[in-house]
Coordinates of C-alpha atoms in Angstrom, one line a residue:
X268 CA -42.9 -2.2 -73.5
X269 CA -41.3 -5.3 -74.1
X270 CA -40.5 -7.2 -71.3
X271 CA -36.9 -8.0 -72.2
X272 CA -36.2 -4.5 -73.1
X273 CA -36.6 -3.2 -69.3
X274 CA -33.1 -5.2 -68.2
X275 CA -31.0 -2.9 -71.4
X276 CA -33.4 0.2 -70.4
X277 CA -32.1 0.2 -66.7
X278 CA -28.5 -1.0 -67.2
X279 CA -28.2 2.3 -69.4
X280 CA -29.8 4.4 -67.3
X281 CA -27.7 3.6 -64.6
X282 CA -24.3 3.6 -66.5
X283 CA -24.8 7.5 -67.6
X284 CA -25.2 8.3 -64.4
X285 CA -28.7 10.0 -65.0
X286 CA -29.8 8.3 -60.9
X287 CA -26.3 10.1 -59.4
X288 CA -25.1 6.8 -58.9
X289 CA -21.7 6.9 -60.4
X290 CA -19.4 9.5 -62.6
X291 CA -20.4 8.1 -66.0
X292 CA -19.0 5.3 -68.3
X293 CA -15.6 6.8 -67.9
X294 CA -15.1 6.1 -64.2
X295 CA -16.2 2.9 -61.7
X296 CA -19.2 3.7 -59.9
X297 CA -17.3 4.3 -56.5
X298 CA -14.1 6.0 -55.5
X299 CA -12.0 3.1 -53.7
X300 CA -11.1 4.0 -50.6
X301 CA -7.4 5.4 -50.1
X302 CA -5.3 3.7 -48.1
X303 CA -3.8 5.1 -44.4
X304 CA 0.0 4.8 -44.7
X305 CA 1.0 2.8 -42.4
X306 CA 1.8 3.8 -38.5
X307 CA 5.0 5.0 -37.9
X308 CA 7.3 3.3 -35.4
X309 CA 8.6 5.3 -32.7
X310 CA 13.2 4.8 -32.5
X311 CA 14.8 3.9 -29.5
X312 CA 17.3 5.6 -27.5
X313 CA 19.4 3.7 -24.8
X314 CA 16.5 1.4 -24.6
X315 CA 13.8 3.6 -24.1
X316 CA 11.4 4.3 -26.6
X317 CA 11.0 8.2 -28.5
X318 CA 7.7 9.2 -28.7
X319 CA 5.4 12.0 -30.3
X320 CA 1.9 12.7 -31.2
X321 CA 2.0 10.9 -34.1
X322 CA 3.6 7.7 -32.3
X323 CA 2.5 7.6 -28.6
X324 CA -1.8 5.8 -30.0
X325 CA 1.1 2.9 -31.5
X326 CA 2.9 2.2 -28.1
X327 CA -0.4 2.0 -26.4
X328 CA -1.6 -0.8 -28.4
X329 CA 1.6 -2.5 -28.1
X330 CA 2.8 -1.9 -24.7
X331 CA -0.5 -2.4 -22.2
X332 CA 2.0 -1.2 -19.7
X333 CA 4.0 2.1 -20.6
X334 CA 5.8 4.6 -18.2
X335 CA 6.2 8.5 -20.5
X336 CA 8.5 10.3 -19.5
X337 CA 7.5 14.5 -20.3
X338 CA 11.5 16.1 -20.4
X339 CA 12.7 19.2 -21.5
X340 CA 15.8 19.2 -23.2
X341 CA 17.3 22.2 -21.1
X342 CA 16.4 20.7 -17.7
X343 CA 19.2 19.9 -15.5
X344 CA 16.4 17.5 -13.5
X345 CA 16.3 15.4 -16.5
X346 CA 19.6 15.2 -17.2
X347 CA 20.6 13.9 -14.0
X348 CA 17.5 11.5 -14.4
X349 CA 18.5 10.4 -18.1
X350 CA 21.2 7.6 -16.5
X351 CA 18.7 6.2 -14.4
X352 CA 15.9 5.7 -16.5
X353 CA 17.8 4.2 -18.7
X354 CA 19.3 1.4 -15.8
X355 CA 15.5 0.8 -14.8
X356 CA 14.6 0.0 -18.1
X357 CA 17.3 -2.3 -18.9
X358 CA 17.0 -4.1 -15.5
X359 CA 13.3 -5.0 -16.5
X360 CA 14.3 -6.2 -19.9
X361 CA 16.9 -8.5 -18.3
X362 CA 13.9 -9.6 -16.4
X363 CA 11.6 -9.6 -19.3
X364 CA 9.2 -7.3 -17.5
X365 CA 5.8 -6.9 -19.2
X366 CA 6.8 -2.9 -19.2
X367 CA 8.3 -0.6 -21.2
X368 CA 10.0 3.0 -20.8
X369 CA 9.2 5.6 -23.0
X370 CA 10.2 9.6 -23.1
X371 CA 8.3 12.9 -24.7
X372 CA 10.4 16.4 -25.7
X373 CA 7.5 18.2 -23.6
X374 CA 8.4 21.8 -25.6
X375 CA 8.6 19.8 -29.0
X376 CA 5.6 18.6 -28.4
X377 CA 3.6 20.8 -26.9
X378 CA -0.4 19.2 -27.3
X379 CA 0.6 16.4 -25.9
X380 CA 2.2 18.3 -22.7
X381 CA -1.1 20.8 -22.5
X382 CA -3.4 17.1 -23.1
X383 CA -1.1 15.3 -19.8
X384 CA -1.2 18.7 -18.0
X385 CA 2.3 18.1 -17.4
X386 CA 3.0 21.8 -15.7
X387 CA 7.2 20.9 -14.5
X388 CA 9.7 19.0 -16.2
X389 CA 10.6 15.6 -15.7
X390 CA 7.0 14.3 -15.2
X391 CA 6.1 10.6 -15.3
X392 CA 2.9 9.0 -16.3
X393 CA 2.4 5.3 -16.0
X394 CA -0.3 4.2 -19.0
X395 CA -2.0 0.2 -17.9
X396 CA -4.0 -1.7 -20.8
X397 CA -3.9 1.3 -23.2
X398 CA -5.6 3.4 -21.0
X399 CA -4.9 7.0 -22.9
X400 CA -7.5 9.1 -20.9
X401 CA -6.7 8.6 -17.0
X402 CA -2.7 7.9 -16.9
X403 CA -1.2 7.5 -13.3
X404 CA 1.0 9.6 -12.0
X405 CA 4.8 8.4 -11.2
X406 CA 4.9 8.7 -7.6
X407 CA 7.9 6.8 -6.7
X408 CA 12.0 7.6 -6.6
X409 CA 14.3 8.6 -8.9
X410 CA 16.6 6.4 -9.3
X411 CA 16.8 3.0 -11.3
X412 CA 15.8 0.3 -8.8
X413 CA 13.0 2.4 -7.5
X414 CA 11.9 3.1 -10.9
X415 CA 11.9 -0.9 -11.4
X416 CA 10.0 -1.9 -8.3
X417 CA 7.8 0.8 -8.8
X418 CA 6.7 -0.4 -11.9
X419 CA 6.8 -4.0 -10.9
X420 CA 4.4 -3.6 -8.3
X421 CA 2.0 -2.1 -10.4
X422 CA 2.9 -5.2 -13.2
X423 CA 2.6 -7.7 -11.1
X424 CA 2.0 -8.8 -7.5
X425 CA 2.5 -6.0 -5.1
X426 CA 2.6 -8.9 -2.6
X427 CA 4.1 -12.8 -2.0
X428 CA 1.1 -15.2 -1.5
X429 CA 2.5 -17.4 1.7
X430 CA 1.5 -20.8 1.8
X431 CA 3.8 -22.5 4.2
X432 CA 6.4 -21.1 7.0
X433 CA 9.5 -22.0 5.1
X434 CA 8.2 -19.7 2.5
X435 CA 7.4 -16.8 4.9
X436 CA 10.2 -17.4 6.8
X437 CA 12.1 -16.8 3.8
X438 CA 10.7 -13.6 3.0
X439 CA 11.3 -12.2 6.6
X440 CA 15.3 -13.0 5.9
X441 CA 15.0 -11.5 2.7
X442 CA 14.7 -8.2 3.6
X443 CA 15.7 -5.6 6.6
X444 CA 11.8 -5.0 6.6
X445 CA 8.8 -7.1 6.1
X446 CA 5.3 -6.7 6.4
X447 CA 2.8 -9.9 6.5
X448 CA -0.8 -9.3 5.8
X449 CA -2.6 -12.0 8.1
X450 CA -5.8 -12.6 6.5
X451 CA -8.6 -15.0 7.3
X452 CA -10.6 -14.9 3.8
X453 CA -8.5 -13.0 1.0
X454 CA -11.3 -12.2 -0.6
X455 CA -12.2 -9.5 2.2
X456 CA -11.9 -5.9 1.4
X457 CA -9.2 -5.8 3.7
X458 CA -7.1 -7.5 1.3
X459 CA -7.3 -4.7 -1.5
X460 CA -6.6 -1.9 1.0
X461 CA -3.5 -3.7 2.0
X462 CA -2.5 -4.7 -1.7
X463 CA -3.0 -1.2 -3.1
X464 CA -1.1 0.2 -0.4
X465 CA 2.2 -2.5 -0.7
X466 CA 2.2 -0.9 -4.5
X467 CA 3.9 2.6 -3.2
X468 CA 5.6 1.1 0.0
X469 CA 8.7 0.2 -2.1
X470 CA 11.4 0.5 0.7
X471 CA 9.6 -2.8 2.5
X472 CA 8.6 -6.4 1.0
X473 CA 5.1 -7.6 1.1
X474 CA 3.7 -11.3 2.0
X475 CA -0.2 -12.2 2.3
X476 CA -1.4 -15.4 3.9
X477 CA -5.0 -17.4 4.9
X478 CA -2.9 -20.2 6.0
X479 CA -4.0 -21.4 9.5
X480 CA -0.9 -22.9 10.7
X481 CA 0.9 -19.4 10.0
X482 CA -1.4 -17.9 12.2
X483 CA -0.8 -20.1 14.5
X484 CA 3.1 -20.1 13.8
X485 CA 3.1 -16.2 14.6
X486 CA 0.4 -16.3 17.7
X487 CA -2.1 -14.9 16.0
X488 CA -6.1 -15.6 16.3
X489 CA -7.6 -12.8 14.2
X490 CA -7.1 -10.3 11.4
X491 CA -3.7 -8.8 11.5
X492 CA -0.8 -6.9 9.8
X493 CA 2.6 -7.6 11.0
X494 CA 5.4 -5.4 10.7
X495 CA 9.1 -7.5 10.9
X496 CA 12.0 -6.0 11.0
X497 CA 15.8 -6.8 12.0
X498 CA 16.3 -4.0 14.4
X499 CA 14.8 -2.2 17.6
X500 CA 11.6 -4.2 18.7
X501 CA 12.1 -6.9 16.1
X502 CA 8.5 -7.1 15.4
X503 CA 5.3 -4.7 15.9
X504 CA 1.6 -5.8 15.3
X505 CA -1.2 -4.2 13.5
X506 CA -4.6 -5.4 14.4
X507 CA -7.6 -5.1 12.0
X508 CA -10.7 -3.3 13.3
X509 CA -13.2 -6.0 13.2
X510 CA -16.0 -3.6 12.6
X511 CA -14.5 -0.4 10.7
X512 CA -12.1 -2.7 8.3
X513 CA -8.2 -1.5 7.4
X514 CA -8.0 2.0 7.1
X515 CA -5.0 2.4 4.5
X516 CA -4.2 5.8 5.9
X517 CA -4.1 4.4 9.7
X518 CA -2.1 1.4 8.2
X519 CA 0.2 3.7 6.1
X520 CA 1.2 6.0 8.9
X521 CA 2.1 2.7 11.4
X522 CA 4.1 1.1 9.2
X523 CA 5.9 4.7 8.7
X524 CA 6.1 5.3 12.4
X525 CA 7.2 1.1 13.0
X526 CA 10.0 0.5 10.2
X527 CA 11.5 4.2 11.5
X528 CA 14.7 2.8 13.9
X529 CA 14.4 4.5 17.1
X530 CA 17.0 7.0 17.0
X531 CA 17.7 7.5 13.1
X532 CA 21.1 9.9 11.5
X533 CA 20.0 12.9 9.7
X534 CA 21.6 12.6 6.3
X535 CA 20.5 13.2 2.9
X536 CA 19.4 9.3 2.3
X537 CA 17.2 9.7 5.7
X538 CA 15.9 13.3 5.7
X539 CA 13.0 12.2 3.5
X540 CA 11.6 9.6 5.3
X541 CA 11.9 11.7 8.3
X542 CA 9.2 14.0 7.4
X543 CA 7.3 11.4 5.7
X544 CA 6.6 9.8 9.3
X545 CA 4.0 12.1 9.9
X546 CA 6.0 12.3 13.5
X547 CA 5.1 16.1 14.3
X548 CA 7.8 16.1 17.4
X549 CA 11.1 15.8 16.6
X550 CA 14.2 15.7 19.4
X551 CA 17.8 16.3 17.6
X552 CA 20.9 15.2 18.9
X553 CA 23.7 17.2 18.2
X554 CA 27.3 15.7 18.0
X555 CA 30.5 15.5 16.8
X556 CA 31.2 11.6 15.4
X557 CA 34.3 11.6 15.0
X558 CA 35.0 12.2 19.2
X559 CA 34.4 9.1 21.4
X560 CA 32.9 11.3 24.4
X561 CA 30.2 12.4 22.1
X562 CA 29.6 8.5 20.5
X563 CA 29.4 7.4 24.1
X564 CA 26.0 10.0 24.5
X565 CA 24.1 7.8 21.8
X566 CA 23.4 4.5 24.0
X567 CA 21.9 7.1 26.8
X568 CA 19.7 8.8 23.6
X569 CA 18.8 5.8 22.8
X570 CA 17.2 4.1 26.1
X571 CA 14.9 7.1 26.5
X572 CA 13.3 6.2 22.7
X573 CA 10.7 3.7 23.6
X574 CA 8.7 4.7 25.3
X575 CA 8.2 7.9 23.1
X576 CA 7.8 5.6 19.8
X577 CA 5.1 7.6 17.9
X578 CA 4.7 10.6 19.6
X579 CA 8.6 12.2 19.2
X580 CA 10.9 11.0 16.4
X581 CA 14.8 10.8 18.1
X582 CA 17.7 12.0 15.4
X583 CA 21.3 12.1 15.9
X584 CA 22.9 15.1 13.6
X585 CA 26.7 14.6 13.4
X586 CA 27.8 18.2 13.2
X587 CA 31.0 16.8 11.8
X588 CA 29.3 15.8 8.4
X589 CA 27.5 18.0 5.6
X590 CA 24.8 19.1 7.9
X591 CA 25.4 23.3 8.4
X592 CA 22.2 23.7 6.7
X593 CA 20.8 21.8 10.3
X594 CA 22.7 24.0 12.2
X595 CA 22.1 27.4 11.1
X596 CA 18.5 26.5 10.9
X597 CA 18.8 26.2 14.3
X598 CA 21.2 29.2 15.1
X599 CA 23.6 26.5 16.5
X600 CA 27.5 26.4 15.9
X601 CA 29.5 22.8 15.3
X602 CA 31.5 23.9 18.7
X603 CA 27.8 23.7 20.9
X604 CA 27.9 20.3 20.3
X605 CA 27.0 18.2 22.3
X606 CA 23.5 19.7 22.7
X607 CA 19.9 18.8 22.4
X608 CA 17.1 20.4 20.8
X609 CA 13.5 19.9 20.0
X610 CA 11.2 21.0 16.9
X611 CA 7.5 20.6 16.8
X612 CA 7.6 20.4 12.5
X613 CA 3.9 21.9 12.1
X614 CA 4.5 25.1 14.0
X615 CA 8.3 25.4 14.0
X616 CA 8.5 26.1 17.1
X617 CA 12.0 25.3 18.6
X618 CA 13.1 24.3 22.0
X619 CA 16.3 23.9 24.5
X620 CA 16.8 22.1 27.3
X621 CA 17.4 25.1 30.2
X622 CA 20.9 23.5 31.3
X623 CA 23.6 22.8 29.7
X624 CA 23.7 19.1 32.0
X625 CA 24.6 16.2 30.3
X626 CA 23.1 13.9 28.0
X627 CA 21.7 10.6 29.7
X628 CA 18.9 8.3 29.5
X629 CA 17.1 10.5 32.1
X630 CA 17.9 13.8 31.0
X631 CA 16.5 13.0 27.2
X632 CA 13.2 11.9 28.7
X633 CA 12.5 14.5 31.3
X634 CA 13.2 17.0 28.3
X635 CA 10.5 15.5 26.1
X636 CA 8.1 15.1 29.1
X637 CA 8.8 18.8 29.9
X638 CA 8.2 19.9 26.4
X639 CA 5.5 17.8 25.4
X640 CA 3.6 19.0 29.1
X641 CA 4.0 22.8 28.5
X642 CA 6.9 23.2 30.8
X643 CA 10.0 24.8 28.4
X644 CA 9.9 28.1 27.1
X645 CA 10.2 27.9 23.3
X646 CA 14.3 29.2 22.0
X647 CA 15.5 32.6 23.1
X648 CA 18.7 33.8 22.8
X649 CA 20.3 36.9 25.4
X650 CA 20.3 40.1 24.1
X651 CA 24.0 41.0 23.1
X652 CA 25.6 44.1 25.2
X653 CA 25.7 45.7 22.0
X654 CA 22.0 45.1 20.9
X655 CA 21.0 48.8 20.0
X656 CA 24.5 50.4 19.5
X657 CA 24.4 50.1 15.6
X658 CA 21.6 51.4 13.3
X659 CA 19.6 48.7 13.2
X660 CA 18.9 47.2 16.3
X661 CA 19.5 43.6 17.2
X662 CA 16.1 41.6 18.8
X663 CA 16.3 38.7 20.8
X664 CA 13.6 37.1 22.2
X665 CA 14.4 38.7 25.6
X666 CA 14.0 41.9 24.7
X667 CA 11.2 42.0 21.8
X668 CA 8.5 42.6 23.8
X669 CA 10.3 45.6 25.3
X670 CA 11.4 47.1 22.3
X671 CA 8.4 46.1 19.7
X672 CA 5.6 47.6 21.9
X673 CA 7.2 50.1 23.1
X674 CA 4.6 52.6 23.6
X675 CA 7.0 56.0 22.6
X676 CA 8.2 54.3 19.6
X677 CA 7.5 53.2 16.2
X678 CA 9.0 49.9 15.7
X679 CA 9.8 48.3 11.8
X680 CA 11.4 44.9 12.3
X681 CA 13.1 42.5 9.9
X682 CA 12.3 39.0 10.9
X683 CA 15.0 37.1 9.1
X684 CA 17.2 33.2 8.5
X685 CA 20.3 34.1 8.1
X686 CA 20.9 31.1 4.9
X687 CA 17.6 33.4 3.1
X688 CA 18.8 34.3 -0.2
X689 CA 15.8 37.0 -0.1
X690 CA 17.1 38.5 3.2
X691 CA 20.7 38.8 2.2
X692 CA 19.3 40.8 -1.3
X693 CA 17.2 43.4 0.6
X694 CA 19.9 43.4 3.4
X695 CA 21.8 47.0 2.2
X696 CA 18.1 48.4 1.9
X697 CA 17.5 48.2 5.6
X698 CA 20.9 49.3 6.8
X699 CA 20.2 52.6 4.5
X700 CA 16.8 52.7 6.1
X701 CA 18.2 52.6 9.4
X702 CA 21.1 55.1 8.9
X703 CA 18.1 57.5 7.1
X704 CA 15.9 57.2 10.6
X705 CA 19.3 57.4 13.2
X706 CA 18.3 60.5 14.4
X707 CA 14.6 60.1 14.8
X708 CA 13.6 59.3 17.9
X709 CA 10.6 58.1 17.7
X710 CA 11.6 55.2 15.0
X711 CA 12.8 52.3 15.3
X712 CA 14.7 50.0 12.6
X713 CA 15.5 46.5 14.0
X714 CA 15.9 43.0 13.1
X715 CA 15.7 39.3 14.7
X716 CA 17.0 36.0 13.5
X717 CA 14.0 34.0 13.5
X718 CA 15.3 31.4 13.3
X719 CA 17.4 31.7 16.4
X720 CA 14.6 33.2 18.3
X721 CA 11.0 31.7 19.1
X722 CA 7.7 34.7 19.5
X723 CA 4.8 32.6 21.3
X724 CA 2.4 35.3 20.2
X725 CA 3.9 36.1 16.5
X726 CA 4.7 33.2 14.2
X727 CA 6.9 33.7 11.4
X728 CA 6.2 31.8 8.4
X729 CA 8.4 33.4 5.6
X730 CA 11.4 35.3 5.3
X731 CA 11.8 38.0 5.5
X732 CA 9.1 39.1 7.0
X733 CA 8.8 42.7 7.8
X734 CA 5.9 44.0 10.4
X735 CA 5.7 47.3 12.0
X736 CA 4.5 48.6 15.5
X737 CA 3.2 51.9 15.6
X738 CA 3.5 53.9 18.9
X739 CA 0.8 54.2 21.1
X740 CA -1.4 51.7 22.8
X741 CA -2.9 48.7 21.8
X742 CA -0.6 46.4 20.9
X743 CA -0.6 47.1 17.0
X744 CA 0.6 45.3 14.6
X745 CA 0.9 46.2 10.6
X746 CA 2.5 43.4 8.5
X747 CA 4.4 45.1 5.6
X748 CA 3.7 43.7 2.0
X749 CA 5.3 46.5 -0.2
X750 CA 8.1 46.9 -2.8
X751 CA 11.8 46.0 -0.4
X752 CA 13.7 48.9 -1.2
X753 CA 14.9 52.6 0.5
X754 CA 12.2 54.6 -1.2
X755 CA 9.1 52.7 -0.4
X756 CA 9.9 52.0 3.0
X757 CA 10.9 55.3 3.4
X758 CA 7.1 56.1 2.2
X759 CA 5.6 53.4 4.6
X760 CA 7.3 55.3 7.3
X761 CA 6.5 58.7 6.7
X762 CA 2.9 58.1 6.3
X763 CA 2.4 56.1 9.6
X764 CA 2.2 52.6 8.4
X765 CA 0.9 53.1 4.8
X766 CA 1.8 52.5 1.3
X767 CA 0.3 54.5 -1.5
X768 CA -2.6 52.7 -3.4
X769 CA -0.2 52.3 -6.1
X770 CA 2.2 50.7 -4.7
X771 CA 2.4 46.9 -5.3
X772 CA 0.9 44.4 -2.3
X773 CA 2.9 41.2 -3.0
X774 CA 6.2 40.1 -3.2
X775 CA 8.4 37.1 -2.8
X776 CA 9.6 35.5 0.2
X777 CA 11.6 32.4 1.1
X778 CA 9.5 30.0 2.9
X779 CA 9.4 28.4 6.4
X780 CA 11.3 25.0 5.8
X781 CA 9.9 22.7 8.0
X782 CA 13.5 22.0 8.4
X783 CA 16.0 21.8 5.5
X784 CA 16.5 18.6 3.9
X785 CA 18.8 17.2 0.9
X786 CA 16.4 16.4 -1.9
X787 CA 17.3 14.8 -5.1
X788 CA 12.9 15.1 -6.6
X789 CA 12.7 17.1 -9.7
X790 CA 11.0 19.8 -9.7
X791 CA 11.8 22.3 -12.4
X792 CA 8.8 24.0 -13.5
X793 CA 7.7 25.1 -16.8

């Protein structure tokens, strides 16, 4: 063939297509590829940003630091949060904060809620440098500075690097609490386990020094972590373990214990930082504020503190403020006051001083060294004249052990808080139950206010909870787990203790506050 043919020969045979290498002379040989509309910027409401599937890839590219808010738009949690949200992120763009606020309709959007897990409404998650697969959770208050300093710890610094002692001086003035992280080389581990944990310690101000002189400023020759603070002691010291390092937990539950005051007001700004101590022992201080007798108790309260730092945490409850929640906990009346009281927080168990003496520096003490050694009787209240006169029998803790194992008797008890919204509901139940049973002399319907009324032996974690003590020997004790109403316990009791297999095995109960607080932390489950 001739040679200049073979150019025309191939030119034609790809141009008809006959090597599947295009749609014929018609068309181009290729499609062009089609082009991606372009991303779709997510609005703005009172400067926080509106996000949904389709936006929230776009704000991680351009925001390497984004806290998502998941709200519902029926939640009264995210209502009340709404206001402050929007402060937070306003006072970081006054500050030009590399951080943005953003929010997601969880129920509008619902594969973004499953792909978060987000199982309540509001819930946070902080996104750093885009990171889409392993969000942190928001762990920090709810309201608009806490939001902010949250976020700026995790932006910037979580601590002031102090190079001379007018600068750390300056930071100890700043605020009513101050921790120092005395460091020798801040390249040590040390160093991250302090920094990490000054990003959730938000209700303190963090400093970190190498500088020789400051150690010698503050008498100090090794490793150490120094607590300042403008009350009480004025100062307390955390040493570094030379050979097992800073143990953020250890750390984390001394400055707890350390920026506590000594004696600290139950009210609803405190209660939470109360039980975040980790204190197990607490001794309560009831009184009446507004009546100069009563004020004149708390220097007495007070002295006896010290030397208890750590071990029992002293609070004062004004029974004159919004605190009945404290005293029916406790079974205690505003007119008791002044009284003491102490609560060991892991087991409930509650105790009273066995006088009614008054309140001094001595008194306080040699009530904590008597509790703490064994030597008090957990709470139990008389039994009233009255105690068996009505259907169902009033328990105390005097007279429990008589009546419960009672050998002739089969003994159903109601162990109940008189503020439980389950107890009051099943409360017309058990008065039927008792006025069915009256005559029967072998039964027993009764009920005691736990909360009023300590058991050594039998712990009550729920309310109500219902057990029942069959005659005869043995000590036996059944707890009852059946359906709260006339007919079923009616069954229980006729059959000696048990419920027909059909009968259901669970049911609600109001738990065992470790003492009731006011809490503002949403919590509204989906």
């Amino acid at each position: 063939m001739d040679g200049q043919l073979l150019p025309v020969l191939l030119l034609l045979l790809g141009a008809s297509g006959l090597w599947g290498q295009g749609p014929g002379p018609e068309g181009p040989l290729e499609e062009p590829p089609e082009e991606e509309p372009p991303e779709e910027k997510p609005p703005e409401e009172d400067g926080i940003l509106v996000l949904s599937r389709q936006t929230l890839g776009l704000a991680l590219r351009e925001h390497p630091a984004l806290l998502v808010e998941f709200y519902a738009p029926w939640c009264g949690h995210c209502k009340a949060l709404a206001p402050e949200y929007s402060k937070a992120a306003a006072l970081l763009a006054a500050e030009s904060a590399k951080v943005r606020l953003a929010k997601v309709d969880g129920p509008a959007e619902p594969e973004l809620a499953e792909e978060f897990a987000v199982t309540k409404y509001p819930t946070l998650k902080f996104f750093l440098d885009g990171n889409h697969r392993h969000p942190e959770e928001y762990t920090g208050p709810w309201e608009a500075e806490g939001i902010a300093e949250w976020l700026r710890r995790r932006v910037g610094p979580s601590a002031t690097r102090l190079e001379d002692e007018e600068g750390a001086q300056a930071l100890i003035d700043a605020r009513d609490v101050v921790v120092i992280g005395f460091f020798q080389d801040l390249q040590d581990k040390d160093v991250a386990t302090f920094l990490a944990l000054a990003q959730d310690a938000l209700d303190m101000s963090f400093g970190l020094t190498n500088q020789p002189q400051l150690f010698q400023k503050f008498g100090l020759t090794k490793d150490t972590v120094v607590l300042f603070k403008k009350y009480d002691e004025g100062r307390a010291d955390f040493p570094v373990d030379e050979e097992l390092g800073l143990d953020q937990g250890d750390l984390s539950r001394f400055l707890l214990t350390h920026s506590m005051h000594l004696v600290t007001e139950f009210n609803s700004q405190t209660s939470r930082k109360i039980f975040a101590a980790r204190i197990l022992n607490h001794l309560l201080l009831f009184v009446n504020q507004t009546l100069a007798p009563h004020r004149e108790l708390l220097a007495g309260f007070r002295e006896a503190a010290p030397s208890f730092r750590g071990q029992v945490l002293f609070v004062v409850v004004d029974v004159g403020a919004s605190n009945d929640h404290v005293l029916q906990y406790f079974g205690l009346k505003a007119e008791e006051a002044p009284t003491l009281r102490f609560i060991n927080i892991e087991t409930t168990k509650k105790y009273m001083p066995a006088d009614r003496g008054p309140v001094t520096t001595t008194s306080v003490a040699a009530f904590c060294h008597a509790v703490l050694g064994g030597e008090v009787k957990v709470c139990s209240r008389r039994s009233p004249p009255d105690w068996d006169q009505r259907p169902v029998k009033t328990l105390v803790g005097k007279n429990f052990e008589q009546v419960a194992f009672d050998e002739t008797k089969n003994v159903f008890i109601k162990f109940y808080a008189p503020w439980c919204t389950h107890c009051k509901e099943m409360a017309p139940a058990w008065e039927a139950l008792a006025e069915k049973y009256r005559d029967h002399e072998d039964i027993v319907i009764a009920e005691l206010d736990a909360t009023a009324n300590e058991l050594e032996a039998l712990p009550v974690h729920s309310f109500p909870t219902l057990k029942y003590f069959p005659a005869g020997p043995g000590r036996k004790v059944i707890e009852y787990k059946g359906t709260r109403d006339l007919e079923t316990f009616s069954k229980f009791l006729d059959s000696g203790g048990e419920l027909p297999a059909e009968e259901p095995t669970e049911v609600p109960g109001a738990p065992f506050p470790e003492m009731p607080e006011n809490t503002t932390e949403p919590k509204d489950e989906l």
